[in-house]
CSV table of N, CA, C and O in Angstrom, one decimal:
chain,number,residue,atom,x,y,z
A,494,MET,N,1.1,5.5,-11.6
A,494,MET,CA,1.6,4.1,-11.4
A,494,MET,C,0.9,3.2,-12.4
A,494,MET,O,1.6,2.3,-12.9
A,495,LEU,N,-0.4,3.4,-12.7
A,495,LEU,CA,-1.0,2.5,-13.6
A,495,LEU,C,-0.4,2.7,-15.0
A,495,LEU,O,-0.1,1.7,-15.7
A,496,ARG,N,-0.3,3.9,-15.4
A,496,ARG,CA,0.3,4.1,-16.8
A,496,ARG,C,1.8,3.6,-16.8
A,496,ARG,O,2.2,3.0,-17.8
A,497,GLY,N,2.5,3.7,-15.7
A,497,GLY,CA,3.9,3.2,-15.7
A,497,GLY,C,3.9,1.7,-15.8
A,497,GLY,O,4.9,1.1,-16.2
A,498,ALA,N,2.8,1.0,-15.5
A,498,ALA,CA,2.7,-0.5,-15.6
A,498,ALA,C,2.0,-0.8,-16.9
A,498,ALA,O,1.6,-2.0,-17.1
A,499,SER,N,1.8,0.1,-17.8
A,499,SER,CA,1.1,-0.1,-19.1
A,499,SER,C,-0.3,-0.5,-18.9
A,499,SER,O,-0.8,-1.4,-19.6
A,500,LEU,N,-1.0,0.0,-17.8
A,500,LEU,CA,-2.4,-0.4,-17.6
A,500,LEU,C,-3.2,0.8,-17.9
A,500,LEU,O,-2.8,2.0,-17.7
A,501,ARG,N,-4.4,0.5,-18.4
A,501,ARG,CA,-5.4,1.6,-18.6
A,501,ARG,C,-5.9,2.2,-17.3
A,501,ARG,O,-6.1,1.4,-16.3
A,502,VAL,N,-6.0,3.5,-17.2
A,502,VAL,CA,-6.4,4.1,-16.0
A,502,VAL,C,-7.9,4.1,-15.9
A,502,VAL,O,-8.6,4.7,-16.8
A,503,THR,N,-8.5,3.4,-15.0
A,503,THR,CA,-10.0,3.4,-14.8
A,503,THR,C,-10.3,3.9,-13.3
A,503,THR,O,-9.4,3.7,-12.4
A,504,ARG,N,-11.5,4.4,-13.1
A,504,ARG,CA,-11.9,4.8,-11.8
A,504,ARG,C,-11.8,3.6,-10.8
A,504,ARG,O,-11.3,3.8,-9.7
A,505,PRO,N,-12.3,2.4,-11.1
A,505,PRO,CA,-12.2,1.4,-10.1
A,505,PRO,C,-10.7,1.0,-9.8
A,505,PRO,O,-10.4,0.8,-8.6
A,506,ARG,N,-9.8,1.0,-10.8
A,506,ARG,CA,-8.4,0.7,-10.5
A,506,ARG,C,-7.8,1.7,-9.6
A,506,ARG,O,-7.1,1.4,-8.7
A,507,VAL,N,-8.1,3.0,-9.9
A,507,VAL,CA,-7.5,4.1,-9.1
A,507,VAL,C,-8.1,3.9,-7.6
A,507,VAL,O,-7.3,4.0,-6.7
A,508,ALA,N,-9.4,3.7,-7.5
A,508,ALA,CA,-10.0,3.6,-6.2
A,508,ALA,C,-9.4,2.3,-5.4
A,508,ALA,O,-9.1,2.4,-4.2
A,509,VAL,N,-9.2,1.2,-6.1
A,509,VAL,CA,-8.7,0.0,-5.5
A,509,VAL,C,-7.2,0.3,-5.0
A,509,VAL,O,-6.8,0.0,-3.9
A,510,LEU,N,-6.4,0.8,-5.9
A,510,LEU,CA,-5.0,1.1,-5.6
A,510,LEU,C,-5.0,2.1,-4.4
A,510,LEU,O,-4.2,1.9,-3.5
A,511,THR,N,-5.8,3.1,-4.4
A,511,THR,CA,-5.8,4.0,-3.3
A,511,THR,C,-6.2,3.3,-2.0
A,511,THR,O,-5.6,3.6,-0.9
A,512,ALA,N,-7.2,2.4,-2.0
A,512,ALA,CA,-7.6,1.7,-0.8
A,512,ALA,C,-6.5,0.8,-0.3
A,512,ALA,O,-6.3,0.7,0.9
A,513,VAL,N,-5.8,0.1,-1.2
A,513,VAL,CA,-4.7,-0.8,-0.7
A,513,VAL,C,-3.6,0.1,-0.1
A,513,VAL,O,-3.1,-0.3,1.0
A,514,TYR,N,-3.3,1.2,-0.6
A,514,TYR,CA,-2.3,2.1,0.0
A,514,TYR,C,-2.8,2.6,1.3
A,514,TYR,O,-1.9,2.9,2.2
A,515,ALA,N,-4.0,2.9,1.5
A,515,ALA,CA,-4.6,3.5,2.7
A,515,ALA,C,-4.8,2.4,3.8
A,515,ALA,O,-4.8,2.8,5.0
A,516,HIS,N,-4.9,1.2,3.5
A,516,HIS,CA,-5.3,0.1,4.5
A,516,HIS,C,-4.3,-1.1,4.3
A,516,HIS,O,-4.6,-2.0,3.5
A,517,ALA,N,-3.2,-1.1,5.0
A,517,ALA,CA,-2.2,-2.1,5.0
A,517,ALA,C,-2.9,-3.5,5.3
A,517,ALA,O,-3.6,-3.6,6.3
A,518,HIS,N,-2.5,-4.5,4.6
A,518,HIS,CA,-3.0,-5.9,4.8
A,518,HIS,C,-4.5,-6.0,4.8
A,518,HIS,O,-5.0,-6.8,5.6
A,519,ALA,N,-5.2,-5.2,4.0
A,519,ALA,CA,-6.7,-5.3,4.0
A,519,ALA,C,-7.2,-6.5,3.2
A,519,ALA,O,-6.6,-6.9,2.3
A,520,ASP,N,-8.3,-7.0,3.7
A,520,ASP,CA,-8.9,-8.1,3.0
A,520,ASP,C,-9.8,-7.5,1.9
A,520,ASP,O,-10.0,-6.3,1.8
A,521,THR,N,-10.3,-8.4,1.0
A,521,THR,CA,-11.1,-8.0,-0.1
A,521,THR,C,-12.4,-7.2,0.4
A,521,THR,O,-12.7,-6.2,-0.2
A,522,ASP,N,-13.1,-7.7,1.4
A,522,ASP,CA,-14.3,-7.0,1.8
A,522,ASP,C,-14.0,-5.6,2.3
A,522,ASP,O,-14.7,-4.7,2.1
A,523,SER,N,-12.8,-5.4,3.0
A,523,SER,CA,-12.5,-4.1,3.5
A,523,SER,C,-12.1,-3.2,2.3
A,523,SER,O,-12.5,-2.0,2.3
A,524,ILE,N,-11.5,-3.7,1.3
A,524,ILE,CA,-11.2,-2.9,0.1
A,524,ILE,C,-12.4,-2.5,-0.6
A,524,ILE,O,-12.6,-1.4,-1.0
A,525,ILE,N,-13.4,-3.5,-0.7
A,525,ILE,CA,-14.6,-3.2,-1.4
A,525,ILE,C,-15.4,-2.0,-0.6
A,525,ILE,O,-15.9,-1.1,-1.2
A,526,GLY,N,-15.4,-2.1,0.7
A,526,GLY,CA,-16.0,-1.1,1.5
A,526,GLY,C,-15.3,0.3,1.3
A,526,GLY,O,-16.0,1.3,1.1
A,527,ALA,N,-14.0,0.3,1.3
A,527,ALA,CA,-13.3,1.6,1.0
A,527,ALA,C,-13.5,2.1,-0.4
A,527,ALA,O,-13.7,3.3,-0.5
A,528,VAL,N,-13.6,1.3,-1.3
A,528,VAL,CA,-13.8,1.7,-2.7
A,528,VAL,C,-15.2,2.2,-2.9
A,528,VAL,O,-15.5,3.2,-3.5
A,529,ARG,N,-16.2,1.6,-2.2
A,529,ARG,CA,-17.6,2.0,-2.3
A,529,ARG,C,-17.8,3.3,-1.6
A,529,ARG,O,-18.8,4.0,-1.9
A,530,ASN,N,-17.0,3.7,-0.7
A,530,ASN,CA,-17.1,5.1,-0.2
A,530,ASN,C,-16.8,6.1,-1.2
A,530,ASN,O,-17.4,7.2,-1.2
A,531,GLU,N,-16.0,5.8,-2.2
A,531,GLU,CA,-15.6,6.7,-3.3
A,531,GLU,C,-16.5,6.5,-4.5
A,531,GLU,O,-16.9,7.4,-5.2
A,532,LEU,N,-16.8,5.2,-4.8
A,532,LEU,CA,-17.6,4.8,-6.0
A,532,LEU,C,-18.7,3.9,-5.5
A,532,LEU,O,-18.6,2.7,-5.6
A,533,PRO,N,-19.8,4.4,-5.1
A,533,PRO,CA,-20.9,3.6,-4.5
A,533,PRO,C,-21.4,2.5,-5.3
A,533,PRO,O,-21.9,1.5,-4.8
A,534,ASP,N,-21.4,2.7,-6.7
A,534,ASP,CA,-22.0,1.7,-7.5
A,534,ASP,C,-21.0,0.6,-8.1
A,534,ASP,O,-21.4,-0.2,-8.9
A,535,VAL,N,-19.8,0.6,-7.6
A,535,VAL,CA,-18.8,-0.3,-8.1
A,535,VAL,C,-19.2,-1.7,-7.7
A,535,VAL,O,-19.7,-2.0,-6.6
A,536,SER,N,-19.0,-2.7,-8.6
A,536,SER,CA,-19.4,-4.1,-8.3
A,536,SER,C,-18.3,-4.8,-7.6
A,536,SER,O,-17.1,-4.4,-7.7
A,537,HIS,N,-18.6,-5.9,-7.0
A,537,HIS,CA,-17.6,-6.8,-6.4
A,537,HIS,C,-16.7,-7.2,-7.4
A,537,HIS,O,-15.4,-7.3,-7.2
A,538,GLN,N,-17.2,-7.6,-8.6
A,538,GLN,CA,-16.4,-8.2,-9.7
A,538,GLN,C,-15.4,-7.1,-10.2
A,538,GLN,O,-14.2,-7.5,-10.4
A,539,ALA,N,-15.8,-5.9,-10.2
A,539,ALA,CA,-14.8,-4.8,-10.7
A,539,ALA,C,-13.7,-4.7,-9.7
A,539,ALA,O,-12.5,-4.5,-10.1
A,540,VAL,N,-13.9,-4.8,-8.4
A,540,VAL,CA,-12.9,-4.8,-7.4
A,540,VAL,C,-12.0,-6.0,-7.5
A,540,VAL,O,-10.8,-5.9,-7.5
A,541,TYR,N,-12.6,-7.2,-7.6
A,541,TYR,CA,-11.8,-8.4,-7.8
A,541,TYR,C,-10.9,-8.4,-9.0
A,541,TYR,O,-9.8,-8.7,-9.0
A,542,ASP,N,-11.5,-7.9,-10.1
A,542,ASP,CA,-10.7,-7.8,-11.4
A,542,ASP,C,-9.6,-6.8,-11.2
A,542,ASP,O,-8.5,-7.1,-11.7
A,543,SER,N,-9.9,-5.7,-10.6
A,543,SER,CA,-8.8,-4.7,-10.3
A,543,SER,C,-7.7,-5.2,-9.5
A,543,SER,O,-6.5,-5.0,-9.8
A,544,LEU,N,-8.1,-5.9,-8.4
A,544,LEU,CA,-7.0,-6.5,-7.5
A,544,LEU,C,-6.2,-7.5,-8.3
A,544,LEU,O,-5.0,-7.6,-8.1
A,545,HIS,N,-6.8,-8.3,-9.1
A,545,HIS,CA,-6.1,-9.3,-9.9
A,545,HIS,C,-5.1,-8.6,-10.9
A,545,HIS,O,-4.0,-9.0,-11.0
A,546,THR,N,-5.6,-7.6,-11.5
A,546,THR,CA,-4.8,-6.9,-12.5
A,546,THR,C,-3.6,-6.2,-11.8
A,546,THR,O,-2.5,-6.2,-12.3
A,547,LEU,N,-3.9,-5.5,-10.7
A,547,LEU,CA,-2.9,-4.8,-10.0
A,547,LEU,C,-1.8,-5.7,-9.4
A,547,LEU,O,-0.6,-5.4,-9.4
A,548,THR,N,-2.3,-6.9,-8.9
A,548,THR,CA,-1.3,-7.9,-8.4
A,548,THR,C,-0.5,-8.4,-9.6
A,548,THR,O,0.8,-8.5,-9.4
A,549,ALA,N,-1.1,-8.8,-10.7
A,549,ALA,CA,-0.3,-9.3,-11.8
A,549,ALA,C,0.7,-8.3,-12.3
A,549,ALA,O,1.8,-8.7,-12.8
A,550,ALA,N,0.4,-7.0,-12.2
A,550,ALA,CA,1.3,-6.0,-12.7
A,550,ALA,C,2.4,-5.6,-11.7
A,550,ALA,O,3.3,-4.9,-12.0
A,551,GLY,N,2.3,-6.2,-10.5
A,551,GLY,CA,3.3,-6.0,-9.5
A,551,GLY,C,3.1,-4.7,-8.7
A,551,GLY,O,4.0,-4.2,-8.0
A,552,LEU,N,1.9,-4.1,-8.8
A,552,LEU,CA,1.6,-2.8,-8.1
A,552,LEU,C,1.1,-3.1,-6.7
A,552,LEU,O,1.2,-2.2,-5.9
A,553,VAL,N,0.5,-4.2,-6.4
A,553,VAL,CA,0.2,-4.6,-5.1
A,553,VAL,C,0.6,-6.1,-4.9
A,553,VAL,O,0.9,-6.8,-5.8
A,554,ARG,N,0.7,-6.5,-3.6
A,554,ARG,CA,1.1,-7.8,-3.3
A,554,ARG,C,-0.1,-8.5,-2.6
A,554,ARG,O,-0.7,-7.9,-1.7
A,555,ARG,N,-0.3,-9.8,-2.9
A,555,ARG,CA,-1.4,-10.6,-2.3
A,555,ARG,C,-0.7,-11.5,-1.4
A,555,ARG,O,0.3,-12.2,-1.8
A,556,ILE,N,-1.1,-11.6,-0.1
A,556,ILE,CA,-0.6,-12.6,0.8
A,556,ILE,C,-1.8,-13.3,1.4
A,556,ILE,O,-3.0,-12.8,1.4
A,557,GLN,N,-1.6,-14.6,1.8
A,557,GLN,CA,-2.7,-15.3,2.4
A,557,GLN,C,-2.1,-16.3,3.4
A,557,GLN,O,-1.8,-17.4,3.2
A,558,PRO,N,-2.0,-15.8,4.7
A,558,PRO,CA,-1.5,-16.6,5.8
A,558,PRO,C,-2.5,-17.8,5.9
A,558,PRO,O,-3.7,-17.7,5.7
A,559,LEU,N,-2.0,-18.9,6.3
A,559,LEU,CA,-2.8,-20.2,6.5
A,559,LEU,C,-4.0,-19.9,7.4
A,559,LEU,O,-3.9,-19.2,8.5
A,560,GLY,N,-5.2,-20.3,7.0
A,560,GLY,CA,-6.4,-20.1,7.7
A,560,GLY,C,-7.0,-18.7,7.6
A,560,GLY,O,-7.9,-18.3,8.3
A,561,SER,N,-6.4,-17.8,6.7
A,561,SER,CA,-6.9,-16.5,6.6
A,561,SER,C,-7.3,-16.2,5.2
A,561,SER,O,-7.0,-16.9,4.3
A,562,VAL,N,-8.2,-15.2,5.0
A,562,VAL,CA,-8.5,-14.8,3.7
A,562,VAL,C,-7.4,-14.0,3.0
A,562,VAL,O,-6.4,-13.6,3.7
A,563,ALA,N,-7.4,-13.9,1.7
A,563,ALA,CA,-6.4,-13.1,1.0
A,563,ALA,C,-6.4,-11.7,1.5
A,563,ALA,O,-7.4,-11.1,1.8
A,564,ARG,N,-5.2,-11.1,1.6
A,564,ARG,CA,-5.0,-9.8,2.0
A,564,ARG,C,-4.0,-9.1,1.0
A,564,ARG,O,-3.3,-9.8,0.3
A,565,TYR,N,-4.1,-7.8,0.9
A,565,TYR,CA,-3.4,-7.0,-0.1
A,565,TYR,C,-2.6,-5.9,0.6
A,565,TYR,O,-3.0,-5.3,1.5
A,566,GLU,N,-1.4,-5.7,0.0
A,566,GLU,CA,-0.6,-4.6,0.5
A,566,GLU,C,0.1,-3.9,-0.6
A,566,GLU,O,0.3,-4.4,-1.7
A,567,SER,N,0.6,-2.7,-0.3
A,567,SER,CA,1.2,-1.8,-1.3
A,567,SER,C,2.7,-2.0,-1.3
A,567,SER,O,3.4,-1.6,-2.2
A,568,ARG,N,3.3,-2.6,-0.3
A,568,ARG,CA,4.7,-2.8,-0.2
A,568,ARG,C,5.1,-4.0,-1.1
A,568,ARG,O,4.8,-5.1,-0.7
A,569,VAL,N,5.7,-3.7,-2.2
A,569,VAL,CA,6.1,-4.7,-3.2
A,569,VAL,C,7.6,-4.6,-3.5
A,569,VAL,O,8.2,-3.6,-3.3
A,570,GLY,N,8.1,-5.7,-4.0
A,570,GLY,CA,9.4,-5.7,-4.6
A,570,GLY,C,10.6,-5.8,-3.6
A,570,GLY,O,11.7,-5.7,-4.0
A,571,ASP,N,10.3,-6.0,-2.3
A,571,ASP,CA,11.5,-6.1,-1.4
A,571,ASP,C,11.6,-7.4,-0.7
A,571,ASP,O,12.4,-7.5,0.2
A,572,ASN,N,10.8,-8.4,-1.0
A,572,ASN,CA,10.8,-9.7,-0.4
A,572,ASN,C,10.8,-9.6,1.2
A,572,ASN,O,11.5,-10.3,1.9
A,573,HIS,N,9.9,-8.8,1.7
A,573,HIS,CA,9.7,-8.7,3.2
A,573,HIS,C,8.8,-9.9,3.6
A,573,HIS,O,8.2,-10.5,2.8
A,574,HIS,N,8.8,-10.1,4.9
A,574,HIS,CA,8.0,-11.2,5.4
A,574,HIS,C,6.9,-10.6,6.3
A,574,HIS,O,6.7,-9.4,6.4
A,575,HIS,N,6.2,-11.5,7.1
A,575,HIS,CA,5.1,-11.0,7.9
A,575,HIS,C,5.0,-11.8,9.2
A,575,HIS,O,5.4,-12.9,9.3
A,576,ALA,N,4.5,-11.1,10.2
A,576,ALA,CA,4.2,-11.7,11.5
A,576,ALA,C,2.7,-11.6,11.7
A,576,ALA,O,2.1,-10.6,11.4
A,577,VAL,N,2.1,-12.7,12.1
A,577,VAL,CA,0.7,-12.9,12.2
A,577,VAL,C,0.3,-13.3,13.6
A,577,VAL,O,0.9,-14.2,14.2
A,578,CYS,N,-0.6,-12.6,14.2
A,578,CYS,CA,-1.1,-12.9,15.6
A,578,CYS,C,-2.0,-14.1,15.5
A,578,CYS,O,-3.0,-14.0,14.8
A,579,ARG,N,-1.8,-15.1,16.3
A,579,ARG,CA,-2.6,-16.3,16.3
A,579,ARG,C,-4.0,-16.0,17.0
A,579,ARG,O,-4.9,-16.7,16.8
A,580,SER,N,-4.1,-14.9,17.8
A,580,SER,CA,-5.3,-14.6,18.5
A,580,SER,C,-6.2,-13.7,17.7
A,580,SER,O,-7.3,-14.1,17.4
A,581,CYS,N,-5.7,-12.5,17.3
A,581,CYS,CA,-6.6,-11.5,16.7
A,581,CYS,C,-6.4,-11.4,15.2
A,581,CYS,O,-7.2,-10.8,14.5
A,582,GLY,N,-5.3,-12.0,14.7
A,582,GLY,CA,-5.1,-12.0,13.2
A,582,GLY,C,-4.4,-10.8,12.7
A,582,GLY,O,-4.2,-10.6,11.5
A,583,ALA,N,-3.9,-9.9,13.6
A,583,ALA,CA,-3.1,-8.8,13.2
A,583,ALA,C,-1.9,-9.2,12.4
A,583,ALA,O,-1.3,-10.2,12.6
A,584,ILE,N,-1.6,-8.4,11.4
A,584,ILE,CA,-0.4,-8.7,10.5
A,584,ILE,C,0.5,-7.5,10.5
A,584,ILE,O,0.1,-6.4,10.4
A,585,ALA,N,1.8,-7.8,10.7
A,585,ALA,CA,2.8,-6.7,10.6
A,585,ALA,C,3.9,-7.1,9.7
A,585,ALA,O,4.2,-8.3,9.5
A,586,ASP,N,4.5,-6.1,9.0
A,586,ASP,CA,5.6,-6.4,8.1
A,586,ASP,C,6.9,-6.7,8.9
A,586,ASP,O,7.1,-6.1,9.9
A,587,VAL,N,7.7,-7.6,8.4
A,587,VAL,CA,9.0,-7.9,9.0
A,587,VAL,C,10.0,-7.8,7.9
A,587,VAL,O,9.8,-8.5,6.8
A,588,ASP,N,11.0,-7.0,8.0
A,588,ASP,CA,12.0,-6.9,7.0
A,588,ASP,C,12.7,-8.2,6.8
A,588,ASP,O,12.6,-9.1,7.6
A,589,CYS,N,13.5,-8.3,5.7
A,589,CYS,CA,14.2,-9.5,5.3
A,589,CYS,C,14.9,-10.1,6.5
A,589,CYS,O,15.6,-9.4,7.2
A,590,ALA,N,14.8,-11.4,6.6
A,590,ALA,CA,15.3,-12.1,7.7
A,590,ALA,C,16.9,-12.0,7.9
A,590,ALA,O,17.4,-11.5,8.8
A,591,VAL,N,17.6,-12.4,6.9
A,591,VAL,CA,19.1,-12.3,6.9
A,591,VAL,C,19.6,-12.2,5.5
A,591,VAL,O,19.2,-12.9,4.6
A,592,GLY,N,20.5,-11.3,5.3
A,592,GLY,CA,21.2,-11.2,4.0
A,592,GLY,C,20.3,-10.6,2.9
A,592,GLY,O,19.3,-9.9,3.1
A,593,HIS,N,20.7,-10.9,1.7
A,593,HIS,CA,20.0,-10.4,0.5
A,593,HIS,C,18.9,-11.4,0.0
A,593,HIS,O,18.9,-12.6,0.4
A,594,ALA,N,18.0,-10.9,-0.8
A,594,ALA,CA,16.9,-11.7,-1.3
A,594,ALA,C,17.5,-12.9,-1.9
A,594,ALA,O,18.5,-12.8,-2.6
A,595,PRO,N,17.0,-14.1,-1.7
A,595,PRO,CA,15.7,-14.4,-1.1
A,595,PRO,C,15.7,-14.5,0.4
A,595,PRO,O,14.8,-15.1,0.9
A,596,CYS,N,16.7,-14.1,1.1
A,596,CYS,CA,16.8,-14.0,2.5
A,596,CYS,C,17.1,-15.3,3.2
A,596,CYS,O,17.5,-15.3,4.3
A,597,LEU,N,16.7,-16.4,2.6
A,597,LEU,CA,17.0,-17.7,3.2
A,597,LEU,C,17.6,-18.6,2.2
A,597,LEU,O,17.3,-18.5,1.0
A,598,THR,N,18.4,-19.5,2.6
A,598,THR,CA,19.0,-20.5,1.7
A,598,THR,C,18.4,-21.8,1.9
A,598,THR,O,18.4,-22.4,3.0
A,599,ALA,N,17.8,-22.4,0.9
A,599,ALA,CA,17.2,-23.7,1.0
A,599,ALA,C,18.2,-24.8,1.1
A,599,ALA,O,19.3,-24.7,0.5
A,600,SER,N,17.9,-25.7,2.0
A,600,SER,CA,18.9,-26.8,2.2
A,600,SER,C,19.0,-27.7,0.9
A,600,SER,O,20.1,-28.2,0.7
A,601,ASP,N,18.0,-27.8,0.1
A,601,ASP,CA,18.0,-28.4,-1.1
A,601,ASP,C,17.0,-27.7,-2.1
A,601,ASP,O,15.8,-27.8,-1.9
A,602,GLY,N,17.6,-27.1,-3.1
A,602,GLY,CA,16.7,-26.3,-4.0
A,602,GLY,C,16.1,-27.1,-5.1
A,602,GLY,O,15.3,-26.6,-5.9
A,603,HIS,N,16.4,-28.4,-5.1
A,603,HIS,CA,15.8,-29.3,-6.1
A,603,HIS,C,16.0,-28.8,-7.6
A,603,HIS,O,15.1,-29.0,-8.4
A,604,GLY,N,17.0,-28.1,-7.8
A,604,GLY,CA,17.3,-27.6,-9.2
A,604,GLY,C,16.6,-26.3,-9.5
A,604,GLY,O,16.8,-25.8,-10.6
A,605,PHE,N,15.8,-25.8,-8.6
A,605,PHE,CA,15.2,-24.5,-8.8
A,605,PHE,C,16.2,-23.3,-8.7
A,605,PHE,O,17.1,-23.4,-7.9
A,606,VAL,N,16.0,-22.3,-9.4
A,606,VAL,CA,16.7,-21.1,-9.2
A,606,VAL,C,15.8,-20.2,-8.4
A,606,VAL,O,14.9,-19.6,-8.9
A,607,ILE,N,16.1,-20.2,-7.1
A,607,ILE,CA,15.2,-19.5,-6.1
A,607,ILE,C,15.5,-18.1,-6.1
A,607,ILE,O,16.7,-17.7,-5.9
A,608,ASP,N,14.5,-17.2,-6.2
A,608,ASP,CA,14.7,-15.8,-6.2
A,608,ASP,C,13.8,-15.1,-5.1
A,608,ASP,O,13.9,-13.9,-5.0
A,609,GLU,N,13.0,-15.8,-4.4
A,609,GLU,CA,12.2,-15.2,-3.4
A,609,GLU,C,11.9,-16.3,-2.3
A,609,GLU,O,11.7,-17.5,-2.6
A,610,ALA,N,11.8,-15.8,-1.1
A,610,ALA,CA,11.3,-16.7,0.0
A,610,ALA,C,10.2,-16.0,0.8
A,610,ALA,O,10.2,-14.8,0.9
A,611,GLU,N,9.2,-16.8,1.2
A,611,GLU,CA,8.1,-16.2,1.9
A,611,GLU,C,8.0,-16.9,3.3
A,611,GLU,O,7.9,-18.1,3.4
A,612,VAL,N,8.2,-16.0,4.3
A,612,VAL,CA,8.2,-16.5,5.7
A,612,VAL,C,7.1,-15.8,6.4
A,612,VAL,O,6.8,-14.6,6.3
A,613,ILE,N,6.4,-16.6,7.2
A,613,ILE,CA,5.4,-16.0,8.1
A,613,ILE,C,5.7,-16.4,9.5
A,613,ILE,O,5.9,-17.6,9.8
A,614,TYR,N,5.9,-15.4,10.4
A,614,TYR,CA,6.2,-15.7,11.8
A,614,TYR,C,4.8,-15.7,12.5
A,614,TYR,O,4.0,-14.7,12.3
A,615,TRP,N,4.6,-16.7,13.3
A,615,TRP,CA,3.3,-16.8,14.0
A,615,TRP,C,3.6,-16.6,15.5
A,615,TRP,O,4.6,-17.0,16.1
A,616,GLY,N,2.6,-15.9,16.2
A,616,GLY,CA,2.8,-15.7,17.6
A,616,GLY,C,1.6,-14.8,18.1
A,616,GLY,O,0.5,-14.8,17.5
A,617,LEU,N,1.8,-14.1,19.2
A,617,LEU,CA,0.8,-13.2,19.7
A,617,LEU,C,1.3,-11.8,19.6
A,617,LEU,O,2.5,-11.5,19.9
A,618,CYS,N,0.5,-10.9,19.1
A,618,CYS,CA,0.8,-9.5,19.1
A,618,CYS,C,1.0,-8.9,20.5
A,618,CYS,O,0.6,-9.5,21.5
A,619,ALA,N,1.5,-7.7,20.6
A,619,ALA,CA,1.7,-7.1,21.9
A,619,ALA,C,0.4,-6.9,22.7
A,619,ALA,O,0.3,-7.2,23.9
A,620,ASP,N,-0.7,-6.5,22.0
A,620,ASP,CA,-2.0,-6.4,22.7
A,620,ASP,C,-2.5,-7.7,23.2
A,620,ASP,O,-3.0,-7.8,24.3
A,621,CYS,N,-2.4,-8.8,22.4
A,621,CYS,CA,-3.0,-10.1,22.8
A,621,CYS,C,-2.1,-10.8,23.9
A,621,CYS,O,-2.6,-11.6,24.7
A,622,SER,N,-0.8,-10.5,23.9
A,622,SER,CA,0.1,-11.1,24.8
A,622,SER,C,0.1,-10.4,26.2
A,622,SER,O,0.6,-11.0,27.2
A,623,ALA,N,-0.5,-9.2,26.2
A,623,ALA,CA,-0.5,-8.5,27.5
A,623,ALA,C,-1.5,-9.0,28.5
A,623,ALA,O,-2.4,-9.7,28.2
């Protein structure tokens, strides 16, 4: 994947990519913890730099629901949305709302050529609503 994106293959990048794939919607601290299980001496900065590079290359997606820290996921390129629990903060993927990307039609695009929509559904997850 890294070579396919014209990126240099480094141990931190491989470990970060592996951690993002293993832990859906993980925050940076969780990713650092997972990476340090494999590379105990990796610095915070190396993980942050890798996340930035992988996001810029389109290999991972960064989301940040209001009031939450940034989270990372491996599901990219399909313009899916998210449901977030107001109580525990759990996040679940939600497929495209209606139709083709960008899934929603703006009432006034203000001259923009819109190619993506980001929707966050807020509520209570099944565990919290029980």
